[in-house]
Amino acid sequence: MKAVRIHKFGSPDVMQIEEMQRPAPAPDEILVKIYASGINPMDWRIRKGGEVADRLNIKLPLTPGWDAAGVVEEVGRDVTGFKKGDEVYGVPNFPGDGSYAEYTSAKASHFAIKPKSIGFNEASAIAIAGVTAWQGIFECGQLQRRQRILIHGAAGGVGNYALQLAKWKGAYVIGTASANNHEFLKQLGANEVIDYKNQNFEDLLHDIDLIFDAAGINIDTQIKSIQVLKENGILVSTQAVPLSDEVTKALKEKNAKGITYYGEPRQEWLTEIARLIDEGSIQVIVSKVYPLEKVADAHRESETGHVRGKLVLEIRKEA
């Protein structure tokens, strides 16, 4: 099978397409014939090496990719929820055996039946961003109907799902984004949109129940965010690095809570997200689709930090 491999950390050009042996599924795994893989910022942060790769204990060589959509080719002997031919989407066993490949074997519990109303390219743009948004606003943030949520980076891959899920829940949603994304966010349901380049959100907002950081905001912006939280509010960050002493102190003074986390793939969340997509409550936003041979160009675009929704790597054409 063909797979993108990284043998050394560095620029997008370190990624090479190679022939590899097709994996075999372990007892609790499924073998997926991949049609498309979503591209996430974590992919190129790991590719570059450094702090992120060290923190995740990345070992080379590896195949990148945290999002997959395809067809079940084989099931492990202990797997009962899938059968050969099922169309699925989910999160591979990454780091190591990622989704920039023609096949991947992965834990069955990290996959679900894909939404029936969309194709593989769109389905590959959901899993890790969708579960990260779900976990952040519902499990970590405990968002409730009629609460007020501020989403930093609302136009990005995780942010746009957080916005749509919050609207589905019945919350009042405020998003920060550049001016060219304002109409886009309003179409997704945002009640208010703030231009982070030209407006000071800390002067415009107050009594926010939940702040969801999908953009990797800096310490200064975290402090300003805490200022607009109501007492007992929650700041949730997807960056999964400990909050600074300065931010922790500000949270304590506001009697607020701060949580950092990595998105965790859970089949029940993937199944619920698929249902919401099929019923029309959530749109899947794909910015651009790249062929496998253009994986380096896809990473270069992702690294600009200005992608609306998700980029997709097409592994094989859908029939």
CSV table of N, CA and C in Angstrom, one decimal, residues 143-213:
chain,number,residue,atom,x,y,z
A,143,LEU,N,-21.6,23.1,29.1
A,143,LEU,CA,-22.5,24.1,28.5
A,143,LEU,C,-23.9,23.7,28.6
A,144,GLN,N,-24.8,24.7,29.0
A,144,GLN,CA,-26.2,24.5,29.1
A,144,GLN,C,-27.0,25.4,28.2
A,145,ARG,N,-28.2,25.1,28.0
A,145,ARG,CA,-29.1,25.9,27.2
A,145,ARG,C,-29.2,27.3,27.8
A,146,ARG,N,-29.1,28.3,27.0
A,146,ARG,CA,-29.2,29.8,27.3
A,146,ARG,C,-28.0,30.4,27.9
A,147,GLN,N,-27.0,29.5,28.1
A,147,GLN,CA,-25.7,30.1,28.6
A,147,GLN,C,-25.0,30.9,27.5
A,148,ARG,N,-24.1,31.7,27.9
A,148,ARG,CA,-23.3,32.5,26.9
A,148,ARG,C,-21.9,32.0,26.8
A,149,ILE,N,-21.5,31.7,25.5
A,149,ILE,CA,-20.2,31.1,25.3
A,149,ILE,C,-19.4,32.0,24.3
A,150,LEU,N,-18.2,32.2,24.6
A,150,LEU,CA,-17.3,32.9,23.7
A,150,LEU,C,-16.3,31.9,23.1
A,151,ILE,N,-16.2,31.8,21.8
A,151,ILE,CA,-15.3,30.9,21.1
A,151,ILE,C,-14.2,31.6,20.4
A,152,HIS,N,-13.0,31.4,20.8
A,152,HIS,CA,-11.8,32.0,20.1
A,152,HIS,C,-11.5,31.1,19.0
A,153,GLY,N,-11.3,31.7,17.8
A,153,GLY,CA,-11.0,30.9,16.6
A,153,GLY,C,-12.2,30.1,16.1
A,154,ALA,N,-13.3,30.8,16.0
A,154,ALA,CA,-14.6,30.1,15.7
A,154,ALA,C,-14.7,29.7,14.3
A,155,ALA,N,-13.9,30.2,13.4
A,155,ALA,CA,-13.9,29.8,12.0
A,155,ALA,C,-13.1,28.6,11.6
A,156,GLY,N,-12.2,28.2,12.6
A,156,GLY,CA,-11.3,27.1,12.3
A,156,GLY,C,-12.0,25.7,12.4
A,157,GLY,N,-11.1,24.7,12.2
A,157,GLY,CA,-11.7,23.3,12.2
A,157,GLY,C,-12.4,22.9,13.4
A,158,VAL,N,-11.9,23.1,14.6
A,158,VAL,CA,-12.5,22.8,15.9
A,158,VAL,C,-13.6,23.9,16.2
A,159,GLY,N,-13.2,25.1,16.0
A,159,GLY,CA,-14.1,26.3,16.4
A,159,GLY,C,-15.4,26.2,15.7
A,160,ASN,N,-15.5,25.9,14.4
A,160,ASN,CA,-16.8,25.9,13.7
A,160,ASN,C,-17.7,24.8,14.2
A,161,TYR,N,-17.1,23.7,14.6
A,161,TYR,CA,-18.0,22.6,15.2
A,161,TYR,C,-18.5,23.0,16.6
A,162,ALA,N,-17.6,23.7,17.4
A,162,ALA,CA,-18.0,24.1,18.7
A,162,ALA,C,-19.1,25.1,18.6
A,163,LEU,N,-19.1,26.0,17.6
A,163,LEU,CA,-20.1,27.0,17.4
A,163,LEU,C,-21.4,26.3,17.0
A,164,GLN,N,-21.4,25.4,16.1
A,164,GLN,CA,-22.6,24.7,15.7
A,164,GLN,C,-23.2,23.8,16.8
A,165,LEU,N,-22.3,23.2,17.6
A,165,LEU,CA,-22.8,22.3,18.7
A,165,LEU,C,-23.5,23.2,19.8
A,166,ALA,N,-22.8,24.3,20.0
A,166,ALA,CA,-23.4,25.2,21.0
A,166,ALA,C,-24.7,25.8,20.6
A,167,LYS,N,-24.9,26.1,19.3
A,167,LYS,CA,-26.2,26.6,18.9
A,167,LYS,C,-27.2,25.5,19.0
A,168,TRP,N,-26.8,24.2,18.6
A,168,TRP,CA,-27.7,23.1,18.7
A,168,TRP,C,-28.2,22.9,20.2
A,169,LYS,N,-27.3,23.2,21.1
A,169,LYS,CA,-27.6,23.1,22.5
A,169,LYS,C,-28.6,24.2,23.0
A,170,GLY,N,-28.6,25.3,22.3
A,170,GLY,CA,-29.5,26.4,22.7
A,170,GLY,C,-28.8,27.5,23.4
A,171,ALA,N,-27.4,27.6,23.2
A,171,ALA,CA,-26.6,28.6,23.9
A,171,ALA,C,-26.6,29.9,23.0
A,172,TYR,N,-26.2,31.0,23.7
A,172,TYR,CA,-25.9,32.2,23.0
A,172,TYR,C,-24.5,32.3,22.6
A,173,VAL,N,-24.1,32.3,21.3
A,173,VAL,CA,-22.8,32.1,20.9
A,173,VAL,C,-22.1,33.3,20.3
A,174,ILE,N,-21.0,33.6,20.8
A,174,ILE,CA,-20.1,34.7,20.4
A,174,ILE,C,-18.8,34.1,19.8
A,175,GLY,N,-18.4,34.5,18.6
A,175,GLY,CA,-17.2,34.0,18.1
A,175,GLY,C,-16.2,35.1,17.7
A,176,THR,N,-14.9,34.9,17.9
A,176,THR,CA,-13.9,35.8,17.4
A,176,THR,C,-13.3,35.2,16.1
A,177,ALA,N,-13.1,36.1,15.1
A,177,ALA,CA,-12.6,35.7,13.8
A,177,ALA,C,-12.1,37.0,13.1
A,178,SER,N,-11.4,36.8,12.0
A,178,SER,CA,-11.0,38.0,11.2
A,178,SER,C,-12.3,38.4,10.4
A,179,ALA,N,-12.2,39.6,10.0
A,179,ALA,CA,-13.4,40.2,9.4
A,179,ALA,C,-14.0,39.5,8.2
A,180,ASN,N,-13.1,38.8,7.4
A,180,ASN,CA,-13.6,38.1,6.2
A,180,ASN,C,-14.4,36.8,6.6
A,181,ASN,N,-14.3,36.4,7.8
A,181,ASN,CA,-15.1,35.2,8.3
A,181,ASN,C,-16.4,35.6,9.0
A,182,HIS,N,-16.7,36.8,9.2
A,182,HIS,CA,-17.9,37.2,10.0
A,182,HIS,C,-19.2,36.7,9.4
A,183,GLU,N,-19.4,36.9,8.1
A,183,GLU,CA,-20.6,36.5,7.4
A,183,GLU,C,-20.7,34.9,7.5
A,184,PHE,N,-19.6,34.3,7.3
A,184,PHE,CA,-19.6,32.8,7.4
A,184,PHE,C,-20.0,32.3,8.8
A,185,LEU,N,-19.5,32.9,9.8
A,185,LEU,CA,-19.9,32.5,11.2
A,185,LEU,C,-21.4,32.8,11.5
A,186,LYS,N,-21.9,33.9,10.9
A,186,LYS,CA,-23.3,34.3,11.1
A,186,LYS,C,-24.2,33.3,10.4
A,187,GLN,N,-23.7,32.8,9.2
A,187,GLN,CA,-24.5,31.8,8.5
A,187,GLN,C,-24.5,30.5,9.3
A,188,LEU,N,-23.5,30.2,10.1
A,188,LEU,CA,-23.5,29.0,10.9
A,188,LEU,C,-24.3,29.2,12.2
A,189,GLY,N,-24.7,30.4,12.5
A,189,GLY,CA,-25.6,30.6,13.6
A,189,GLY,C,-25.0,31.5,14.7
A,190,ALA,N,-23.9,32.1,14.6
A,190,ALA,CA,-23.3,32.9,15.6
A,190,ALA,C,-24.2,34.1,15.9
A,191,ASN,N,-24.5,34.3,17.2
A,191,ASN,CA,-25.3,35.5,17.6
A,191,ASN,C,-24.5,36.8,17.5
A,192,GLU,N,-23.2,36.7,17.8
A,192,GLU,CA,-22.3,37.9,17.7
A,192,GLU,C,-21.0,37.4,17.1
A,193,VAL,N,-20.3,38.3,16.4
A,193,VAL,CA,-19.0,38.0,15.9
A,193,VAL,C,-18.1,39.2,16.2
A,194,ILE,N,-16.9,38.9,16.7
A,194,ILE,CA,-16.0,40.0,17.0
A,194,ILE,C,-14.7,39.9,16.2
A,195,ASP,N,-14.3,41.0,15.6
A,195,ASP,CA,-13.1,41.0,14.8
A,195,ASP,C,-11.9,41.1,15.8
A,196,TYR,N,-11.1,40.0,16.0
A,196,TYR,CA,-10.1,40.0,17.0
A,196,TYR,C,-8.9,40.9,16.6
A,197,LYS,N,-8.8,41.3,15.3
A,197,LYS,CA,-7.7,42.2,14.9
A,197,LYS,C,-8.0,43.6,15.2
A,198,ASN,N,-9.3,44.0,15.2
A,198,ASN,CA,-9.6,45.5,15.3
A,198,ASN,C,-10.6,45.8,16.4
A,199,GLN,N,-11.0,44.8,17.2
A,199,GLN,CA,-11.9,45.0,18.3
A,199,GLN,C,-11.3,44.4,19.5
A,200,ASN,N,-11.6,45.0,20.7
A,200,ASN,CA,-11.1,44.4,22.0
A,200,ASN,C,-12.3,43.8,22.6
A,201,PHE,N,-12.4,42.4,22.5
A,201,PHE,CA,-13.5,41.7,23.1
A,201,PHE,C,-13.7,42.0,24.5
A,202,GLU,N,-12.6,42.2,25.3
A,202,GLU,CA,-12.7,42.5,26.7
A,202,GLU,C,-13.5,43.8,27.1
A,203,ASP,N,-13.6,44.7,26.1
A,203,ASP,CA,-14.3,45.9,26.3
A,203,ASP,C,-15.8,45.8,25.9
A,204,LEU,N,-16.1,44.7,25.2
A,204,LEU,CA,-17.4,44.5,24.6
A,204,LEU,C,-18.3,43.5,25.4
A,205,LEU,N,-17.6,42.6,26.1
A,205,LEU,CA,-18.4,41.5,26.7
A,205,LEU,C,-18.3,41.4,28.2
A,206,HIS,N,-19.2,40.8,28.8
A,206,HIS,CA,-19.2,40.5,30.3
A,206,HIS,C,-20.1,39.4,30.6
A,207,ASP,N,-20.0,38.8,31.7
A,207,ASP,CA,-20.9,37.7,32.2
A,207,ASP,C,-20.9,36.5,31.2
A,208,ILE,N,-19.8,36.1,30.7
A,208,ILE,CA,-19.7,34.9,29.9
A,208,ILE,C,-19.6,33.7,30.7
A,209,ASP,N,-20.4,32.7,30.4
A,209,ASP,CA,-20.4,31.4,31.2
A,209,ASP,C,-19.2,30.5,30.8
A,210,LEU,N,-18.9,30.5,29.5
A,210,LEU,CA,-17.9,29.6,29.1
A,210,LEU,C,-17.0,30.2,28.0
A,211,ILE,N,-15.7,30.2,28.1
A,211,ILE,CA,-14.8,30.6,27.1
A,211,ILE,C,-14.1,29.3,26.5
A,212,PHE,N,-14.3,29.1,25.2
A,212,PHE,CA,-13.7,28.0,24.6
A,212,PHE,C,-12.6,28.4,23.6
A,213,ASP,N,-11.3,28.0,23.9
A,213,ASP,CA,-10.2,28.4,23.1
A,213,ASP,C,-9.9,27.4,22.1
